[in-house]
XYZ file of C-alpha atoms in Angstrom:
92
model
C 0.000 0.000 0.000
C 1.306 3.599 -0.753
C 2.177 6.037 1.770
C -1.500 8.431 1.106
C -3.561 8.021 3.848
C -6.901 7.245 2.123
C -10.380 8.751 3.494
C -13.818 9.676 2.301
C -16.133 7.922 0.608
C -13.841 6.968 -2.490
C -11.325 5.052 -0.819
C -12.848 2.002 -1.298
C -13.573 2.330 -5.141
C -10.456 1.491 -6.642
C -9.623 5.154 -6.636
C -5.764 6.156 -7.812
C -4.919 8.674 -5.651
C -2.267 11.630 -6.398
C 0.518 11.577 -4.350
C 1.672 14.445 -2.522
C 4.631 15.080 -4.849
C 1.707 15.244 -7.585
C -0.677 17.397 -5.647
C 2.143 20.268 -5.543
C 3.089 19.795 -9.287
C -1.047 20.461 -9.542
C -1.160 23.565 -7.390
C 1.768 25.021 -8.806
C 0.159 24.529 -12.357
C -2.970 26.212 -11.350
C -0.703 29.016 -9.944
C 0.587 29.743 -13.413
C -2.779 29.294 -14.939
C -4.401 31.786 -12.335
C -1.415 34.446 -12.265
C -1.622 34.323 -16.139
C -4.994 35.146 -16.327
C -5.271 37.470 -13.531
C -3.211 40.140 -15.580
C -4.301 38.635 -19.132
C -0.896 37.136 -20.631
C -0.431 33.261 -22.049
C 0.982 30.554 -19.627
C 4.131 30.232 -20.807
C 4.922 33.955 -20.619
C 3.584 33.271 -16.638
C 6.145 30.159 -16.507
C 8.685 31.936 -17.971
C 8.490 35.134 -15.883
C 8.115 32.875 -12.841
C 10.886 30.560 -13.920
C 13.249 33.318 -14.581
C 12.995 34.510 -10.778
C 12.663 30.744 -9.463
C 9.419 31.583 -8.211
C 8.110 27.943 -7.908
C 10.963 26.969 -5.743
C 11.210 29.639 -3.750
C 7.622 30.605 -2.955
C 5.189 28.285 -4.241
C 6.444 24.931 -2.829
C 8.095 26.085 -0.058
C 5.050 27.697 1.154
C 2.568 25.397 -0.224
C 1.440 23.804 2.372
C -0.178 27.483 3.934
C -1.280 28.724 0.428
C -3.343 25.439 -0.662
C -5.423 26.408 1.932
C -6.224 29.842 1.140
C -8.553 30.798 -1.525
C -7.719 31.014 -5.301
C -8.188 34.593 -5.523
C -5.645 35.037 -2.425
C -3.229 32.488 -3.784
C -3.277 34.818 -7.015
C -2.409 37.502 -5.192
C 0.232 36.340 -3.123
C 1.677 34.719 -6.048
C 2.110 38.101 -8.258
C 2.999 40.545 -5.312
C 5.768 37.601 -4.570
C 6.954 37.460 -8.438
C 6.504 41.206 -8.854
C 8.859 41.591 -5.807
C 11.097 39.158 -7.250
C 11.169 41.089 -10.583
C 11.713 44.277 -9.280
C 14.756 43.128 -6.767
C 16.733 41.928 -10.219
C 16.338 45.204 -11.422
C 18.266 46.732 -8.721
């Protein structure tokens, strides 16, 4: 048996669940998805502007385990201020 605790009704169904390795590489793609289309550009220029500053190993895994539990719209936010931040201390 794998290491994911099982619960709810489904756990008895035959149910694959995610691990937890795959439940972060979710978030973080839904925190590319959300930034991007918060302020309107594709997902790749999102991964690529949050790639350039490391954002998804610095902020959003690190940290994931307080921002999963926040709402989308405050994850969003979180996530730009943190890459805008990021951005602006390479300019410098």
């Amino acid at each position: 048996m794998s290491d994911i605790k099982l619960s709810g009704l489904m756990s008895d169904n035959g149910y694959s669940y995610p691990s937890d390795i795959e439940l972060r590489n979710i978030f973080a793609s839904s925190c590319v998805e959300a930034a991007a289309a918060r302020i309107g550009c594709s997902v790749m220029e999102m991964y690529a502007r949050m790639k350039n500053v490391d954002l998804l190993n610095k902020f959003i895994y690190p940290f994931y385990d307080s921002l999963h539990t926040q709402s989308r719209e405050v994850v969003t936010s979180d996530v730009l201020e943190a890459l805008n931040t990021r951005e602006q201390s390479l300019k410098r």
